[in-house]
XYZ file of C-alpha atoms in Angstrom:
433
model
C -1.308 -24.499 -28.159
C 1.871 -25.243 -26.172
C 0.193 -25.602 -22.767
C -3.327 -26.517 -21.697
C -4.518 -27.459 -18.219
C -7.683 -27.254 -16.134
C -7.000 -25.069 -13.066
C -10.190 -25.670 -11.098
C -12.641 -22.939 -10.085
C -13.106 -19.799 -12.253
C -10.574 -16.969 -12.061
C -9.575 -13.696 -13.650
C -5.961 -12.986 -14.608
C -4.692 -10.158 -12.396
C -1.243 -9.930 -14.026
C 1.239 -11.985 -16.029
C 4.905 -11.757 -17.057
C 7.135 -13.667 -19.451
C 10.852 -14.031 -18.628
C 13.938 -16.087 -19.432
C 16.122 -17.387 -16.597
C 19.202 -19.563 -17.164
C 18.058 -20.152 -20.759
C 14.619 -21.397 -19.642
C 11.539 -19.509 -20.778
C 8.834 -19.113 -18.116
C 5.436 -17.454 -17.895
C 4.197 -16.391 -14.448
C 0.454 -15.745 -14.116
C -1.493 -14.366 -11.164
C -4.999 -15.833 -10.907
C -7.577 -13.992 -8.800
C -10.514 -15.912 -7.304
C -13.354 -14.979 -4.956
C -14.224 -18.117 -2.991
C -16.833 -19.033 -0.413
C -15.379 -19.337 3.094
C -17.443 -21.557 5.419
C -15.266 -20.685 8.426
C -15.960 -16.935 8.056
C -19.163 -16.509 10.046
C -18.674 -12.865 11.069
C -17.388 -11.367 7.798
C -18.632 -11.485 4.217
C -18.498 -15.284 4.029
C -15.934 -15.084 1.222
C -12.185 -14.864 0.881
C -9.925 -13.814 -1.974
C -7.146 -16.064 -3.256
C -4.283 -15.076 -5.500
C -2.733 -18.143 -7.111
C 0.725 -17.543 -8.563
C 1.302 -20.139 -11.305
C 4.660 -20.411 -13.089
C 4.692 -22.361 -16.361
C 8.185 -23.250 -17.623
C 9.554 -24.739 -20.837
C 10.811 -28.293 -20.245
C 13.163 -29.912 -22.760
C 13.430 -33.692 -22.596
C 15.221 -35.584 -25.376
C 14.470 -32.927 -27.956
C 10.819 -32.696 -26.878
C 9.922 -29.075 -26.001
C 6.842 -28.634 -23.892
C 5.515 -26.370 -21.131
C 4.576 -27.618 -17.686
C 3.486 -26.082 -14.389
C 6.740 -25.486 -12.549
C 5.346 -23.895 -9.361
C 1.950 -23.103 -7.799
C 1.678 -20.834 -4.770
C -1.404 -19.393 -3.085
C -1.958 -16.195 -1.092
C -5.204 -15.524 0.722
C -6.827 -12.304 1.906
C -10.167 -10.740 2.817
C -10.360 -7.925 0.237
C -9.887 -7.785 -3.523
C -6.436 -6.243 -4.095
C -6.338 -2.756 -5.628
C -3.062 -3.705 -7.331
C -1.263 -7.030 -7.725
C 1.745 -7.481 -10.012
C 4.599 -9.960 -10.479
C 8.100 -8.522 -10.838
C 9.602 -8.702 -14.379
C 12.156 -11.292 -13.225
C 9.508 -13.438 -11.494
C 11.369 -13.022 -8.162
C 8.667 -11.249 -6.221
C 5.119 -9.981 -6.034
C 3.728 -6.591 -4.992
C 0.196 -6.125 -3.675
C -1.739 -3.011 -2.641
C -4.772 -4.089 -0.623
C -7.098 -2.903 2.103
C -6.685 -6.120 4.099
C -3.471 -8.170 4.307
C -2.667 -11.244 2.237
C -1.006 -14.330 3.756
C 0.767 -17.280 2.203
C -1.070 -20.610 2.227
C 2.113 -22.510 1.420
C 1.139 -25.698 3.194
C -1.443 -27.058 5.591
C 0.761 -26.441 8.658
C 0.897 -22.721 7.940
C -2.874 -22.747 7.563
C -3.390 -24.400 10.954
C -0.997 -22.008 12.675
C -2.802 -19.039 11.168
C -6.164 -20.377 12.352
C -4.731 -20.706 15.879
C -3.385 -17.167 15.670
C -6.759 -15.923 14.479
C -8.500 -17.614 17.423
C -5.998 -16.150 19.858
C -6.452 -12.637 18.489
C -10.239 -12.974 18.568
C -10.169 -14.028 22.207
C -7.697 -11.338 23.219
C -8.909 -8.132 21.674
C -6.968 -5.710 23.879
C -3.281 -5.163 23.058
C -0.833 -6.708 25.515
C 1.038 -3.401 25.819
C 0.951 0.179 24.533
C 4.043 2.128 23.514
C 4.979 5.683 22.624
C 8.217 7.234 21.436
C 10.086 10.498 21.108
C 13.405 11.090 19.350
C 15.249 10.077 22.553
C 13.189 7.424 24.310
C 10.446 4.794 24.164
C 7.787 4.381 26.879
C 5.962 1.048 27.283
C 2.835 0.615 29.425
C 1.719 -2.897 30.438
C -1.474 -3.588 32.412
C -0.731 -5.897 35.382
C -3.079 -7.899 37.661
C -3.997 -6.351 41.038
C -2.182 -8.971 43.139
C 1.221 -8.407 41.499
C 3.758 -6.604 43.686
C 7.085 -4.990 42.836
C 8.946 -8.128 43.937
C 6.983 -10.272 41.446
C 8.205 -8.251 38.462
C 11.495 -8.919 36.704
C 12.610 -6.664 33.833
C 15.912 -7.472 32.104
C 17.495 -4.981 29.729
C 20.398 -5.602 27.369
C 21.603 -3.350 24.483
C 19.357 -5.134 21.949
C 16.854 -7.175 23.992
C 14.144 -6.869 26.634
C 12.524 -9.515 28.857
C 9.601 -8.890 31.233
C 8.316 -11.645 33.572
C 5.610 -11.634 36.252
C 6.013 -14.088 39.176
C 7.094 -17.492 37.830
C 5.077 -17.278 34.635
C 6.576 -17.493 31.110
C 7.936 -14.128 29.891
C 5.200 -11.569 29.246
C 7.366 -9.720 26.724
C 10.620 -10.985 25.308
C 12.634 -10.418 22.154
C 14.987 -8.363 20.062
C 14.353 -4.626 20.112
C 14.020 -2.823 16.772
C 17.132 -0.756 17.568
C 19.785 -0.590 20.284
C 19.167 1.075 23.660
C 21.367 2.434 26.435
C 20.423 -0.495 28.715
C 22.087 0.939 31.826
C 19.854 4.030 31.689
C 16.596 2.101 31.129
C 14.163 2.091 34.079
C 10.734 0.801 35.149
C 8.119 1.794 37.751
C 4.622 0.692 38.858
C 1.906 3.305 38.430
C -1.170 3.207 40.744
C -0.725 -0.577 41.284
C -2.322 -1.117 37.880
C 0.329 -0.694 35.236
C 4.001 -1.257 34.684
C 5.759 1.616 32.919
C 9.090 0.903 31.205
C 11.388 3.632 29.829
C 13.944 2.723 27.159
C 16.616 5.239 26.191
C 17.443 5.062 22.464
C 21.121 4.624 21.592
C 20.634 6.512 18.302
C 18.546 9.625 18.758
C 16.209 10.662 15.981
C 15.069 7.719 13.848
C 11.535 6.541 14.591
C 11.001 2.867 15.353
C 8.323 1.222 13.162
C 8.019 -1.588 15.739
C 9.130 -2.190 19.324
C 10.057 -5.891 19.501
C 10.923 -7.380 16.113
C 8.015 -9.511 14.849
C 5.815 -8.888 17.946
C 2.356 -7.656 16.922
C 0.740 -7.828 20.398
C 1.413 -4.174 21.183
C -0.219 -0.973 19.980
C 1.693 2.163 19.080
C 0.144 5.435 20.276
C 1.149 8.635 18.519
C 0.591 11.997 20.164
C -0.769 14.970 18.225
C 2.573 16.801 17.990
C 4.139 13.746 16.311
C 1.225 13.568 13.858
C 1.799 17.176 12.794
C 5.593 16.625 12.607
C 5.108 13.698 10.221
C 2.591 15.662 8.154
C 5.106 18.534 7.863
C 7.911 16.171 6.831
C 5.710 14.870 3.984
C 4.639 18.323 2.780
C 7.528 18.563 0.304
C 5.970 15.790 -1.782
C 3.160 18.051 -2.927
C 3.883 21.599 -1.792
C 6.511 22.441 -4.421
C 3.828 22.824 -7.059
C 0.897 23.736 -4.843
C 2.648 26.668 -3.165
C 4.368 28.667 -5.903
C 4.753 31.692 -3.634
C 6.515 30.402 -0.485
C 6.861 33.882 1.076
C 3.148 33.885 1.778
C 2.352 32.442 5.189
C -0.799 30.583 4.156
C -0.078 26.878 3.589
C -1.093 25.394 0.227
C -3.767 23.173 1.741
C -5.474 23.272 5.088
C -6.778 19.876 6.246
C -9.735 21.635 7.887
C -10.854 22.910 4.475
C -11.241 19.420 3.014
C -14.852 18.639 2.251
C -17.080 15.665 3.006
C -16.220 14.024 -0.323
C -12.589 13.773 0.854
C -13.368 11.350 3.664
C -12.836 7.801 2.468
C -13.209 4.601 4.428
C -10.281 2.590 3.149
C -7.653 4.519 5.046
C -5.571 1.531 6.074
C -4.487 0.046 2.775
C -0.935 -1.261 2.653
C 1.660 -2.010 0.003
C 3.401 -5.374 0.506
C 6.225 -7.067 -1.370
C 6.396 -10.880 -1.151
C 9.538 -12.884 -1.897
C 9.008 -15.269 -4.843
C 10.654 -18.299 -3.217
C 9.421 -18.158 0.372
C 6.273 -16.006 -0.091
C 7.413 -14.177 3.057
C 6.796 -10.419 3.255
C 10.005 -8.440 2.647
C 8.536 -4.903 2.690
C 5.344 -3.423 4.165
C 4.286 0.182 3.723
C 1.136 1.434 5.426
C -0.442 3.774 2.883
C -2.512 5.436 5.610
C -4.794 7.945 3.935
C -2.880 7.839 0.628
C -5.858 6.428 -1.255
C -5.134 4.108 -4.195
C -6.499 5.599 -7.434
C -5.434 3.508 -10.456
C -2.555 1.687 -12.141
C -0.973 2.152 -15.570
C 1.803 0.542 -17.640
C 4.358 3.257 -18.440
C 7.232 1.005 -19.530
C 6.389 -2.560 -20.697
C 9.732 -3.793 -19.310
C 8.827 -2.589 -15.805
C 5.963 -3.401 -13.439
C 2.745 -1.371 -13.803
C 2.856 1.981 -11.958
C 0.268 2.815 -9.313
C -1.201 6.218 -8.578
C -1.888 7.321 -4.983
C -3.600 10.370 -3.610
C -1.236 12.631 -1.617
C -3.178 15.490 -0.045
C -4.938 17.222 -2.982
C -2.623 15.819 -5.663
C -2.206 12.411 -7.289
C 1.320 10.979 -7.460
C 2.409 8.214 -9.812
C 4.881 5.634 -8.426
C 7.011 3.234 -10.488
C 8.122 0.026 -8.705
C 11.752 -1.002 -9.346
C 12.134 -4.545 -8.038
C 15.860 -4.606 -8.896
C 16.709 -1.458 -6.896
C 16.332 -2.174 -3.155
C 17.281 1.423 -2.144
C 14.870 2.969 -4.628
C 12.141 0.341 -4.864
C 9.346 2.870 -5.498
C 10.188 5.954 -7.550
C 7.928 9.008 -7.828
C 7.746 9.682 -11.577
C 4.837 12.087 -12.123
C 2.405 14.392 -10.315
C -1.125 15.268 -11.406
C -1.901 18.534 -9.637
C -5.210 18.661 -7.720
C -6.373 15.346 -9.272
C -6.767 13.735 -5.834
C -9.187 16.464 -4.808
C -11.048 16.547 -8.139
C -11.672 12.783 -8.302
C -12.988 12.728 -4.721
C -15.885 14.987 -5.749
C -16.917 12.742 -8.675
C -19.541 10.629 -6.957
C -20.309 8.506 -10.046
C -16.671 7.767 -10.898
C -16.197 4.385 -12.610
C -12.640 4.273 -14.057
C -9.452 6.346 -13.883
C -6.374 6.275 -16.101
C -3.468 8.376 -17.320
C -1.362 8.542 -20.471
C 1.923 6.578 -20.342
C 3.728 9.883 -21.125
C 1.859 11.604 -18.199
C 0.475 14.272 -20.586
C -3.052 13.870 -19.195
C -5.158 11.969 -16.665
C -8.757 10.962 -17.279
C -11.746 9.557 -15.466
C -15.229 8.524 -16.524
C -18.588 8.182 -14.853
C -20.818 5.114 -15.142
C -22.649 6.677 -18.083
C -21.774 9.089 -20.887
C -19.326 11.580 -19.322
C -15.535 11.463 -19.644
C -13.280 14.056 -17.948
C -9.777 14.740 -19.287
C -7.230 16.726 -17.252
C -4.207 17.944 -19.208
C -0.883 18.701 -17.537
C 0.014 22.440 -17.357
C 1.413 23.808 -20.648
C 3.251 27.116 -21.297
C 1.098 30.029 -22.498
C 1.843 31.931 -25.676
C 0.116 35.077 -24.340
C 0.653 36.984 -21.089
C -1.850 36.171 -18.347
C -2.063 37.779 -14.887
C -3.609 36.462 -11.704
C -5.404 39.607 -10.513
C -5.901 38.346 -6.986
C -2.183 37.787 -6.359
C -0.867 40.254 -8.937
C 1.534 37.797 -10.546
C 2.046 36.593 -14.077
C 0.853 33.060 -14.872
C 3.257 31.149 -17.114
C 1.245 27.997 -17.705
C -2.303 26.703 -17.549
C -3.816 23.236 -17.128
C -6.953 22.510 -19.166
C -9.933 20.348 -18.273
C -12.003 18.811 -21.084
C -15.361 17.055 -20.831
C -16.472 14.587 -23.524
C -20.058 13.349 -23.640
C -20.554 9.989 -25.350
C -23.498 9.618 -27.707
C -24.699 6.484 -25.932
C -26.693 5.633 -22.839
C -25.066 2.225 -22.319
C -22.931 1.557 -19.216
C -19.175 2.070 -19.587
C -17.329 -1.242 -19.161
C -13.718 -0.434 -20.068
C -11.352 2.539 -20.075
C -7.787 2.678 -21.441
C -5.477 5.631 -22.116
C -2.600 5.843 -24.591
C -0.437 8.934 -25.120
C -2.626 10.020 -28.055
C -6.035 8.454 -27.559
C -8.532 7.414 -24.915
C -10.480 4.192 -25.524
C -13.900 3.952 -23.874
C -15.885 0.720 -24.158
C -19.632 0.552 -23.530
C -21.861 -2.515 -23.794
C -22.455 -1.820 -27.508
C -19.741 0.560 -28.761
C -16.012 1.234 -28.565
C -15.362 4.998 -28.550
C -12.011 6.549 -29.483
C -11.314 10.033 -28.142
C -8.318 11.780 -29.720
C -6.631 13.687 -26.880
C -3.170 14.481 -28.305
C -2.252 14.685 -31.968
C 0.380 12.163 -33.085
C 3.761 13.168 -34.470
């Protein structure tokens, strides 16, 4: 044993990496704890902590030993779907339903508690905003006794400042992108609201936020924008789902989705935290792209995660060292998103590291294996559409000879390992070379 230390309350290891930096060997471990939270009276009464512990090799006068080099804590309200440290130990990626925040020191903690109180007291957003390709419209509710003379709105190419009477600025800060400040205007509507129009300098790109770092506003999207965004994402799945593009019928109609497709956790997000500051560097709202499972494809890279995209399941490989291509789409499992949604007793999901098949199991006995499409040796016709089918995907069902609950599930390129309370089953899926 080269290192041994008591780390307090019980934990499970969410992820760990071993790396060498400037000739020093380090091991970074992510400890997951569910802890009682006395201050949480309205929620579950618990919070989740992720403690990121780095143990490094220390050499002093020929004495080699390992010590804790760094301990950092993140806290959230839901168990993360996915949490992994980058291979270099420089960052951390988390997919979770509720956000995680750094508990770097007591001051941060106090500030966050103040913020939480403020948001609880003030439930309504301070302002609402909408956008088109050309402009941004902001609506701010104003008190009845405010007149036009009490309002001051200052525009500059990159900033906005709104003040009422002699109070501190109501809105102030750097805009997400530049505006044509001389063309920006404001009016009062029905003595109740202030409406501000900003003209974008660069037409086209959508703004993810209005004022950088300001979370007091709420973005409202109209229905035409929703359908535009849905259309722009269609290419991710439609290439395979719509093999005959001349036909007018789209590959999947949202209205045809069944009850089993509705899932609650539709606001999960993917966050990347910087290793030194624990500040968030990237946030991606996964919307309705439900998290399905994770798998190690390449031991030198971070684990991949699989998300549902429409009816399919897409596998994404994080690349922490490639800022322009930080998440790469590496495989698609056709219709798996739809299939898994109908499995009410689903317990685990996995896929082979070579993407040759995906699998899921129920709580008891049944294991479903979905092979990727393979070329056919014989000619097969689809009578309905009158076209030749070149490849077919097979579904296999294995029934375990045991009534004990399934506790573990792991896929390799050749075999599927299924662990119950009493037995370890090996299912041979692909024959080895």
